[in-house]
Short mmCIF file of C-alpha atoms in Angstrom, two decimals:
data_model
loop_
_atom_site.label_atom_id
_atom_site.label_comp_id
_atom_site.label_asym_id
_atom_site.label_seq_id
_atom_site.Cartn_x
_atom_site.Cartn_y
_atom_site.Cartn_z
CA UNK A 1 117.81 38.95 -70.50
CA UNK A 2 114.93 36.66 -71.96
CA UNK A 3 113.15 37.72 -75.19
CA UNK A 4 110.06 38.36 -73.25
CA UNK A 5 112.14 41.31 -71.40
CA UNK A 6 113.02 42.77 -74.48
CA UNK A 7 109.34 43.26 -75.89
CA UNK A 8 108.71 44.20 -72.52
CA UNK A 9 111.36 47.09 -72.83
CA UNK A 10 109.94 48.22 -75.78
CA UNK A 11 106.59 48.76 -74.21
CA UNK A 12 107.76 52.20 -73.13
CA UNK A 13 108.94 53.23 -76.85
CA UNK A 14 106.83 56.38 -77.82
CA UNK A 15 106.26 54.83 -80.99
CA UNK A 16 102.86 53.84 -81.15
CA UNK A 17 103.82 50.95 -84.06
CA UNK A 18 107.07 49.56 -81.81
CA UNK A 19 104.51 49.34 -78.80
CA UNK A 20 101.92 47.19 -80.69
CA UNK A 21 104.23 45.19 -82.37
CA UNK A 22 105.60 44.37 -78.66
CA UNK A 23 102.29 43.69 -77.09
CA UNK A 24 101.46 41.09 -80.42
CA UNK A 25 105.16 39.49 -79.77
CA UNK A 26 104.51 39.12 -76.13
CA UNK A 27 100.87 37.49 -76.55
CA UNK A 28 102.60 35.01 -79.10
CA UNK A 29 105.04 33.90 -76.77
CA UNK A 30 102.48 32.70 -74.16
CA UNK A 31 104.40 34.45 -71.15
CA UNK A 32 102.33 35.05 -68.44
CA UNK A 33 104.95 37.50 -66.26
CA UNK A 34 103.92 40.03 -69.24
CA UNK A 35 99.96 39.80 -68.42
CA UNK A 36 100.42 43.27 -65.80
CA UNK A 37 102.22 45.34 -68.52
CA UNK A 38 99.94 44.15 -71.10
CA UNK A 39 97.10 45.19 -68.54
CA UNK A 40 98.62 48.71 -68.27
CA UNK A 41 98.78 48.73 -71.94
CA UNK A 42 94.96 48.86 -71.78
CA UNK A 43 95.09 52.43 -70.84
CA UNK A 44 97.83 53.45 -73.57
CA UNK A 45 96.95 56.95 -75.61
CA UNK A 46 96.87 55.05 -78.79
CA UNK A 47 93.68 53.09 -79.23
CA UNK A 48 95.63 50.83 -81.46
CA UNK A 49 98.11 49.25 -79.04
CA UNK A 50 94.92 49.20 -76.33
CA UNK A 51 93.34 47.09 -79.13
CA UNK A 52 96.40 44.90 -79.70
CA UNK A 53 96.44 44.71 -75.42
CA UNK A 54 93.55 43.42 -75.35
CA UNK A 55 94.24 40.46 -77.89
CA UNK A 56 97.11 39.72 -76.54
CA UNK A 57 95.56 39.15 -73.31
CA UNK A 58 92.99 36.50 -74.47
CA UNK A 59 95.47 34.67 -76.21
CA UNK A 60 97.73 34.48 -72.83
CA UNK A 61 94.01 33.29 -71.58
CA UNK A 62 95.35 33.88 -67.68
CA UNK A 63 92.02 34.93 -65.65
CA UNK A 64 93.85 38.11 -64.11
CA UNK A 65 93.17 40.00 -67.27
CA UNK A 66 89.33 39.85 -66.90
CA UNK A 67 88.29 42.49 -64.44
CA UNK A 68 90.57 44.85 -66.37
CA UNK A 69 89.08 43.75 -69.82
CA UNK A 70 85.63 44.24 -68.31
CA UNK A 71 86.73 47.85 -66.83
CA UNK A 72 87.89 48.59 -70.71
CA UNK A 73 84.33 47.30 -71.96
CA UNK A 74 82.62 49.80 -70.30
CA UNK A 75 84.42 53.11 -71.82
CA UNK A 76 85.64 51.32 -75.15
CA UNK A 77 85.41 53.20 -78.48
CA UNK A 78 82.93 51.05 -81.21
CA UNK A 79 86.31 50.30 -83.48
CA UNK A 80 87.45 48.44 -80.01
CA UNK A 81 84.51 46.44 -79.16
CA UNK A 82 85.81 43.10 -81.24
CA UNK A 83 89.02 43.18 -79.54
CA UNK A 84 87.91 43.38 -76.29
CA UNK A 85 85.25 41.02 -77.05
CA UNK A 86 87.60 38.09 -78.61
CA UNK A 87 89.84 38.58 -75.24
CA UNK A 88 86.72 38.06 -73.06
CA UNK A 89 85.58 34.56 -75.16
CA UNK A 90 89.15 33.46 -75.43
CA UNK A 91 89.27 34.08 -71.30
CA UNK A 92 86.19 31.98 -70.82
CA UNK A 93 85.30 33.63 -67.73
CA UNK A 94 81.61 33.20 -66.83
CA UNK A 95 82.25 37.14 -65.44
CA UNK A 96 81.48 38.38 -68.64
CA UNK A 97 78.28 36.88 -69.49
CA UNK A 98 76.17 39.50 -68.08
CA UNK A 99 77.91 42.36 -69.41
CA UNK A 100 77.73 41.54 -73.02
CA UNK A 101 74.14 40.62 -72.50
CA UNK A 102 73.50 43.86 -71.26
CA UNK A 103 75.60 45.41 -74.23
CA UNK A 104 74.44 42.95 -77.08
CA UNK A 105 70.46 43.81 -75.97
CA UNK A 106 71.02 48.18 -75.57
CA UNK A 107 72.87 48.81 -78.39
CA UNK A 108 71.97 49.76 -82.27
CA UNK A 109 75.13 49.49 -83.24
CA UNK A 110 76.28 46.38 -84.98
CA UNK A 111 79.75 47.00 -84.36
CA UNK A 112 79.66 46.83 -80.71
CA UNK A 113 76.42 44.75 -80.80
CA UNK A 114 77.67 41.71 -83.18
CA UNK A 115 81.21 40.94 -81.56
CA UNK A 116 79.15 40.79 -78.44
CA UNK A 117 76.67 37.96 -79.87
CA UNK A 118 79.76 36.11 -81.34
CA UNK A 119 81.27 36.39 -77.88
CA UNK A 120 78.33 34.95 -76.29
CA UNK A 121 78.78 32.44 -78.70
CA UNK A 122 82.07 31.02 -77.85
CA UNK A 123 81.32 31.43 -74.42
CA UNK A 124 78.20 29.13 -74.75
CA UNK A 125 76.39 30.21 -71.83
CA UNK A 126 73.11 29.29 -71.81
CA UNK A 127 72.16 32.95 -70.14
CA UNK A 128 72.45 33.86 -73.25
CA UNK A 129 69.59 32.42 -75.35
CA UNK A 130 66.46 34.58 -74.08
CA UNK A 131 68.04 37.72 -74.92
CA UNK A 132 69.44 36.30 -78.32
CA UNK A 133 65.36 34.95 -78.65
CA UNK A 134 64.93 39.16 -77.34
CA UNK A 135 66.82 40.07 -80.41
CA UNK A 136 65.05 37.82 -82.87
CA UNK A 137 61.95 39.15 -82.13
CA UNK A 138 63.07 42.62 -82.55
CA UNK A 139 61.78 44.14 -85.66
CA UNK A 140 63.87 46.90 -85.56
CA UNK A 141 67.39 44.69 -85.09
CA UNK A 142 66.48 42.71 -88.49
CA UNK A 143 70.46 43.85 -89.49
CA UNK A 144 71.25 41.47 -86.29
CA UNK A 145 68.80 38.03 -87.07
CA UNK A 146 70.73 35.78 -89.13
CA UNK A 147 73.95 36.05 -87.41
CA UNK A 148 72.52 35.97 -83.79
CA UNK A 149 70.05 32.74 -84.72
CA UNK A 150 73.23 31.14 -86.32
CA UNK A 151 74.92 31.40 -82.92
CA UNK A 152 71.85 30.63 -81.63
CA UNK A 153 71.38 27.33 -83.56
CA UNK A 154 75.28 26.43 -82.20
CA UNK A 155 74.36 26.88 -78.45
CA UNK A 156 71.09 24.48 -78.61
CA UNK A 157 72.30 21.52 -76.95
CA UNK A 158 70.36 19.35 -74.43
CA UNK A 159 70.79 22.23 -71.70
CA UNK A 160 69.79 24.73 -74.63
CA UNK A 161 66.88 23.08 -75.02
CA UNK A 162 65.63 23.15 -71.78
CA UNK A 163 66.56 26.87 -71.80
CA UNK A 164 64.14 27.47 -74.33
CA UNK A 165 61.71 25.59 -73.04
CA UNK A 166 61.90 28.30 -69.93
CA UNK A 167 61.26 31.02 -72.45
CA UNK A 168 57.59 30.25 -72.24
CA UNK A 169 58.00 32.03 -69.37
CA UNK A 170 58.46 35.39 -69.99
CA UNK A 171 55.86 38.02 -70.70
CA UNK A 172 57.20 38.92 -74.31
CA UNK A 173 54.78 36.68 -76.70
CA UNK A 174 56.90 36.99 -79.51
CA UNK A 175 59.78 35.68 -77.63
CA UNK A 176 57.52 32.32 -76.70
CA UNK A 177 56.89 32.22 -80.69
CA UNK A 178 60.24 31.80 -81.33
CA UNK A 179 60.97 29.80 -78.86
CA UNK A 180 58.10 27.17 -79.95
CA UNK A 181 59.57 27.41 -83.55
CA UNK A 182 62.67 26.76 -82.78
CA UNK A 183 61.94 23.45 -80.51
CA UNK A 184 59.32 22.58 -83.29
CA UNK A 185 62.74 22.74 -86.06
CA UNK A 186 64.69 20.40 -83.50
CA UNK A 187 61.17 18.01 -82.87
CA UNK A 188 63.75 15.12 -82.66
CA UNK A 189 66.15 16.76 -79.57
CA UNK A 190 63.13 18.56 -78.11
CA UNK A 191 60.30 16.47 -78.29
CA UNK A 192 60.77 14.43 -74.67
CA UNK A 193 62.28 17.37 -72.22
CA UNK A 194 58.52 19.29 -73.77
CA UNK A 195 56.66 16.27 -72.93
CA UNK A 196 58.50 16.43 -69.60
CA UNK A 197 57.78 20.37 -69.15
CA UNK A 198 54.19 19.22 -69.96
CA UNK A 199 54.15 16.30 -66.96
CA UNK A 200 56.02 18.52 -64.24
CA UNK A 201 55.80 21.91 -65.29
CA UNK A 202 52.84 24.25 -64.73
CA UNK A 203 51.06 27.52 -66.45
CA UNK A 204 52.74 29.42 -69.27
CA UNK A 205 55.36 26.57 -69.54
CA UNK A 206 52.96 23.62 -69.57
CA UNK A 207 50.32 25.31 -71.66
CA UNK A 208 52.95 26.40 -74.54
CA UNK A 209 54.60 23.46 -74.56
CA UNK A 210 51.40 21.52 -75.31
CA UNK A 211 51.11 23.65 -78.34
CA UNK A 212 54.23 23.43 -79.42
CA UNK A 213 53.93 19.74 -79.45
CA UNK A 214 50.34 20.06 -81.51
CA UNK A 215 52.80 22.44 -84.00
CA UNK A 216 55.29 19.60 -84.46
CA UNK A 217 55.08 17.98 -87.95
CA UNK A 218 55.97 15.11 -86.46
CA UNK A 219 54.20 13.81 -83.32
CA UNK A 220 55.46 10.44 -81.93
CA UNK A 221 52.10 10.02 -79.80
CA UNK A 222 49.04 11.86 -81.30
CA UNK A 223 46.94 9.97 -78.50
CA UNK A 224 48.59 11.96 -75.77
CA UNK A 225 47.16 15.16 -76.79
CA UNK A 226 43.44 13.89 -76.67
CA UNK A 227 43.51 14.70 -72.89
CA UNK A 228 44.06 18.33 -73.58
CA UNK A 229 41.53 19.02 -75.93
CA UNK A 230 38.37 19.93 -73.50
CA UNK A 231 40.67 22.98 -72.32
CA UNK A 232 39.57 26.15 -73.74
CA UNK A 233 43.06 27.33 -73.87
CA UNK A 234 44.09 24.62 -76.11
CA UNK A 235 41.54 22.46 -78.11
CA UNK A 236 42.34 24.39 -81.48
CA UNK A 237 45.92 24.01 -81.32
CA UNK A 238 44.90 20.44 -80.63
CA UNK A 239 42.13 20.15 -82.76
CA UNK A 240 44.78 21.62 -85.82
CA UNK A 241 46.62 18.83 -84.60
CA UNK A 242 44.34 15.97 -85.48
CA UNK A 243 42.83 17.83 -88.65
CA UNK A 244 46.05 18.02 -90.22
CA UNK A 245 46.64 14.24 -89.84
CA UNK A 246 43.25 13.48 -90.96
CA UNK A 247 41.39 12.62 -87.89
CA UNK A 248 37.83 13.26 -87.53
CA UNK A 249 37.46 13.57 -84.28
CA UNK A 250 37.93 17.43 -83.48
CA UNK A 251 35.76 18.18 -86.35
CA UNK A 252 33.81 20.63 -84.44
CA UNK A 253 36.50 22.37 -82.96
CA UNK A 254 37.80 23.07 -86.50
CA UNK A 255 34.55 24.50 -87.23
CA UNK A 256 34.02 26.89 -85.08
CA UNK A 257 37.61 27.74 -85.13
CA UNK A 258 36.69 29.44 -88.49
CA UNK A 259 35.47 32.10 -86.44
CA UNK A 260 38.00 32.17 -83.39
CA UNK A 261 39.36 35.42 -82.49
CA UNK A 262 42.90 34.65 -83.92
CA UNK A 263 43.64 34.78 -87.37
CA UNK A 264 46.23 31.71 -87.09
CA UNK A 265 43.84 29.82 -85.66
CA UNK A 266 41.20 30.63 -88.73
CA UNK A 267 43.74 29.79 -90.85
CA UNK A 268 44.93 26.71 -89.79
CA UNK A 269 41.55 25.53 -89.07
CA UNK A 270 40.40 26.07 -92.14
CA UNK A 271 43.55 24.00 -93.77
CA UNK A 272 43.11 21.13 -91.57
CA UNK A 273 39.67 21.32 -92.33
CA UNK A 274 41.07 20.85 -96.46
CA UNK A 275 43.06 18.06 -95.39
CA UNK A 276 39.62 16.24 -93.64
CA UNK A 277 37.69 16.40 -96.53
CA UNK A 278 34.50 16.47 -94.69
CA UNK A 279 31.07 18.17 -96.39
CA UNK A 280 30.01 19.53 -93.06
CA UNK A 281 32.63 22.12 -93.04
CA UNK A 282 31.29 23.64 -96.48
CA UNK A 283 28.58 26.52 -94.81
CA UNK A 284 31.40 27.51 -92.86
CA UNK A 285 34.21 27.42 -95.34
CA UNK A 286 31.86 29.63 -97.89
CA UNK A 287 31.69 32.34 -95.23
CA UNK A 288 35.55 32.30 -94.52
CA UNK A 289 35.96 33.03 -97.94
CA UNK A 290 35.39 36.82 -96.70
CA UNK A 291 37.36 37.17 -93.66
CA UNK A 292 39.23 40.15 -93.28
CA UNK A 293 42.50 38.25 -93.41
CA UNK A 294 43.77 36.95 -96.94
CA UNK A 295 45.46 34.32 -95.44
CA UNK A 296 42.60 32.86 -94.03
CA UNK A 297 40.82 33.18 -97.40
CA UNK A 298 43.28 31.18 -99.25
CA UNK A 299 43.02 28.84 -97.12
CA UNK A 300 39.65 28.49 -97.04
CA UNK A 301 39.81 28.59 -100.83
CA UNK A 302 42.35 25.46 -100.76
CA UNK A 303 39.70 23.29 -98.04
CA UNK A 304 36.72 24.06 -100.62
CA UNK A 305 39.25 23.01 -103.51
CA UNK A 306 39.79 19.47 -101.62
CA UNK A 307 35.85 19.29 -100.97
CA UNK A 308 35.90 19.21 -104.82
CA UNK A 309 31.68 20.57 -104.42
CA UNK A 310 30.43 21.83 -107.20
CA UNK A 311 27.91 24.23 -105.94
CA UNK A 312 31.36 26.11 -104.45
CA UNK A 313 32.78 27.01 -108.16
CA UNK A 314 29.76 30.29 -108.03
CA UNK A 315 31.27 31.35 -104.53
CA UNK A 316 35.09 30.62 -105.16
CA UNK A 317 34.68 32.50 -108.47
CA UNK A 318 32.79 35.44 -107.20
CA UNK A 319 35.67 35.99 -104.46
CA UNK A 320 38.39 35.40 -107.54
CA UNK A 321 36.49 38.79 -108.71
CA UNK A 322 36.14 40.70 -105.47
CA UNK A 323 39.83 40.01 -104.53
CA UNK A 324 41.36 44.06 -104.96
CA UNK A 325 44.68 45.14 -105.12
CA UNK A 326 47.02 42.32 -106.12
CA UNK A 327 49.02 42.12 -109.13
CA UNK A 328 49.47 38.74 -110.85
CA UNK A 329 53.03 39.37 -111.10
CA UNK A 330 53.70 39.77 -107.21
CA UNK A 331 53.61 37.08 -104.59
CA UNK A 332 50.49 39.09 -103.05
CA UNK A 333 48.00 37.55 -105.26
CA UNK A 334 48.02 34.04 -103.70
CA UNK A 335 44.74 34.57 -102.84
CA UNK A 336 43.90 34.56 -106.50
CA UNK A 337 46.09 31.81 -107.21
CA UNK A 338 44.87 29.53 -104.27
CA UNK A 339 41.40 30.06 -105.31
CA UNK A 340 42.35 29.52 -108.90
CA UNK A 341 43.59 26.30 -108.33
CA UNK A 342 40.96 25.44 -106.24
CA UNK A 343 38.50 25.62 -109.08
CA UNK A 344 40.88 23.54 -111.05
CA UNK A 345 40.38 20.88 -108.46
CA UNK A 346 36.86 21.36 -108.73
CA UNK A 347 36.62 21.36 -112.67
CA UNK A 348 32.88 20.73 -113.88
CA UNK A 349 31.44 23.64 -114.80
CA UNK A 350 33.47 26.02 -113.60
CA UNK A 351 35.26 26.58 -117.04
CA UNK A 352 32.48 28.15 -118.32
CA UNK A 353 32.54 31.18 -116.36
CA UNK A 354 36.28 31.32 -116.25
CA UNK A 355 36.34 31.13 -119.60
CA UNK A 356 34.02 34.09 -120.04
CA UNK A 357 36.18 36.28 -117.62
CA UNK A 358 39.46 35.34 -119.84
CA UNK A 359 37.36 36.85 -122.93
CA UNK A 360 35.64 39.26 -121.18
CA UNK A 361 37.68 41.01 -118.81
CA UNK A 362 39.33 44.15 -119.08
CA UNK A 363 41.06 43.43 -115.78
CA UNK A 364 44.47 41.94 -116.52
CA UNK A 365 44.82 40.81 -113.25
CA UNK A 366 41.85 38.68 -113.58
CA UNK A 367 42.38 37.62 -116.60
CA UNK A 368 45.96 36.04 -115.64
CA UNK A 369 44.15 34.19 -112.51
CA UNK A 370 41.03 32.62 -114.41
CA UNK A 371 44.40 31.37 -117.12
CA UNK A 372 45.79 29.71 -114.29
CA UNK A 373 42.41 27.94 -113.09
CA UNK A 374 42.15 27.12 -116.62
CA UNK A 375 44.98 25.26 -117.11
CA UNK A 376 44.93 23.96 -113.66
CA UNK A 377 41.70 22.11 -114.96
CA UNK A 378 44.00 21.30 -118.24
CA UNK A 379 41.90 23.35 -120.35
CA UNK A 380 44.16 24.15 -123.69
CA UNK A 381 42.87 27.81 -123.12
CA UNK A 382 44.93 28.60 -119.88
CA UNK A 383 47.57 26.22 -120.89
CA UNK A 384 48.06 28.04 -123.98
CA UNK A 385 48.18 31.36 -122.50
CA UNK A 386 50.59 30.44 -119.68
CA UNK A 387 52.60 28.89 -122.48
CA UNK A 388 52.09 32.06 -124.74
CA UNK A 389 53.08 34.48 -121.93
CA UNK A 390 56.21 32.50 -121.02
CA UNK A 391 57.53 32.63 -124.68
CA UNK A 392 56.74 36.12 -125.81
CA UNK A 393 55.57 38.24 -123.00
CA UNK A 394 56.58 41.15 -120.94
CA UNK A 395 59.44 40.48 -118.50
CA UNK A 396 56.86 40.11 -115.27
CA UNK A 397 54.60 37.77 -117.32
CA UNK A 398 57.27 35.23 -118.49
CA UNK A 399 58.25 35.46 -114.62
CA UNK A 400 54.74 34.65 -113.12
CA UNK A 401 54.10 32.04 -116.09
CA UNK A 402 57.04 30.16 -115.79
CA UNK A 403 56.49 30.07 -112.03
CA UNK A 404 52.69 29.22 -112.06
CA UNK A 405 53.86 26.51 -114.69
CA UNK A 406 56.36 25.01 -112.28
CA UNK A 407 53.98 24.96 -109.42
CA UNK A 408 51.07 23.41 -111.69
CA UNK A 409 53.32 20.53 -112.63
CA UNK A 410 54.79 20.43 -109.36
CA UNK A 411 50.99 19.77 -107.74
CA UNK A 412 50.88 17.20 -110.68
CA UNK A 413 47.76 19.12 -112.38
CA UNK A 414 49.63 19.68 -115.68
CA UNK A 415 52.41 16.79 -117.02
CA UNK A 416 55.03 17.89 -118.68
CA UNK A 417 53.52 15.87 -121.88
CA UNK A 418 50.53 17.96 -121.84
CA UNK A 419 53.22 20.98 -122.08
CA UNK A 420 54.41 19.59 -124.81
CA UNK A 421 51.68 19.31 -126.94
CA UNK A 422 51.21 23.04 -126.88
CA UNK A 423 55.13 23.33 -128.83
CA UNK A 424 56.86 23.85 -125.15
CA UNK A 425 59.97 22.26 -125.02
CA UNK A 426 60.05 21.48 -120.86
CA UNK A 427 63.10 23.03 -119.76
CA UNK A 428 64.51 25.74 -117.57
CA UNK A 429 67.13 26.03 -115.00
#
């Protein structure tokens, strides 16, 4: 009698322990004359030994066990999910693909839900990547988004690539976003098969792979993009393109992009527009400095900072004011901050007013901002009250000073030796 028919005898103890302790022995040998017991064992009472089956079976890794796995799947308790799922992966049966899609994209749970991403993983089919892109750009599955774009990351070879590039397919738009960001991340892998989508493919896939291209922080051949930017479906992502690498040309486009229908579009317009430098922009600029989206403020704040025109410090500061319901102390205020800083790029006269706000203000909140524009114009008044707050104030005021202070020295408008005039010692972890 071998030793793998004396595990199998003890398959029919009534001992739930002695049976799982036989199906783990007869996995470890690597016998496959026990993969039909072990099978059977998938229907045992106990949902232990079941679990221990199915283990077992992947590690024997013969293909006879897959239907029978699959069959278990489908009326599987959540504690048995991981089991059956590391049997399926270890099997490497293309069989299973659909299944786990089907079970990774209906269920809430993440105990049946994550073994079925990992699975999907290992098994490294690329059917797999629009409904992991599914998951990602369900809100509601947030519990779900760092493990599945891990395994995500893992599957995005060559083929994965092109994969993603057929996501611009599908009707879900926040499945193309991710899809662009994710091929913008990997510029260097993705950058010719999206340039070859662009030359062979046609309508959702041609169009968003254009823009993903204009996205890129990289782009290997600016020039290519010129030929796209009469189409109305694609000169701002185009136009962004050029502004952001300082090119004149679309300078028109950015303009009127101010007003587009799309806040990214505003937004981005308005930074390439920052990054041009060009007075023409300045009407338009002044008037996105109300747009309903604070986003789109700052950045029109930052393109008037970089225009470094006086007669903007009146405007800039009068939005400073009208800017409700942010707290210096939470990341919300950037507006504040943005345009604070902008002003410090300006200088001139602005410290005057800023100076009288500081004094005058019985708004805390306003008072902190027109600090920071202060000392982002290295005026000893700000300085001295970032400096001040750091040392002895409240716990939220040392936080906000000691970050504004790192990102003013960062953006190289205070030195370090200017800190240290004003008896700061410039150090912190």
């Amino acid at each position: 009698m071998t030793e793998t028919d004396l595990w199998l005898q003890k398959l029919q103890d009534e001992d739930s322990k002695v049976k799982e302790g036989a199906v783990y022995a007869l996995g470890e040998l690597g016998d496959t004359s026990a993969v039909e017991p072990l099978i059977i064992m998938l229907e045992d009472p106990s949902s232990d030994v079941r679990k221990s089956a199915a283990v077992a079976l992947g590690w024997l890794k013969d293909i006879r066990a897959v239907d029978p796995l699959l069959n278990y799947l489908k009326k599987a308790q959540t504690s048995e999910f991981s089991s059956i799922t590391y049997a399926l992966s270890e099997l490497k049966d293309k069989k299973a693909v659909e299944p786990l899609i089907q079970i990774a994209l209906g269920s809430d749970s993440q105990q049946i839900r994550k073994p079925c991403i990992r699975a999907l993983g290992k098994l490294n089919d690329k059917r797999a990547i629009i409904p992991f892109l599914e998951i990602l750009s369900n809100k509601e599955a947030r519990d779900f988004h760092i493990f599945t774009n891990e395994t995500l990351d893992r599957m995005l070879d060559d083929e994965g690539i092109k994969t993603l590039i057929q996501a611009f397919d599908c009707s879900n738009d926040a499945v193309k976003w991710i899809a662009s960001r994710k091929l913008r991340e990997l510029s260097e892998k993705s950058y010719e098969p999206l340039i070859q989508a662009i030359k062979e493919g046609s309508g959702d896939i041609r169009k968003h792979s254009i823009i993903t291209i204009a996205e890129m922080k990289e782009i290997k051949d600016i020039e290519f993009l010129n030929q796209f930017i009469e189409d109305e479906n694609l000169k701002y992502h185009i136009a962004i393109a050029f502004g952001k690498r300082g090119n004149t040309r679309a300078l028109e486009i950015l303009i009127a992009g101010l007003t587009h229908l799309s806040a990214w579009v505003r937004e981005h317009s308005a930074l390439a527009l920052g990054i041009i430098k060009d007075r023409k922009a300045f009407d338009a600029l002044i008037i996105a400095l109300k747009d309903t989206e604070r986003e789109v403020r700052a950045a029109a704040a930052f393109a008037l900072g970089e225009l470094k025109d006086e007669k903007a410090i009146d405007p800039l500061i009068q939005a400073m004011i009208s800017e409700k319901g942010e707290d210096w102390y939470t990341k919300g205020a950037f507006v504040r901050e943005t345009i604070a800083k902008a002003l410090g790029e300006i200088g001139g006269h602005a410290s005057k007013p800023l100076l009288t706000i500081f004094e005058e203000s019985k708004d805390w909140n306003l008072r902190f901002i027109a600090a920071v524009a202060l000392a982002a114009m290295k005026n000893h008044v700000g300085i001295n009250y970032l400096v001040r707050g750091l040392l002895q104030g409240t716990l939220f005021l040392q936080y906000a000073c000691r970050r504004i202070i790192k990102e003013l020295v960062k953006e190289n408008k205070i030195s370090p030796e200017l800190l240290k005039k004003h008896q700061w010692s410039f150090r912190w972890e």
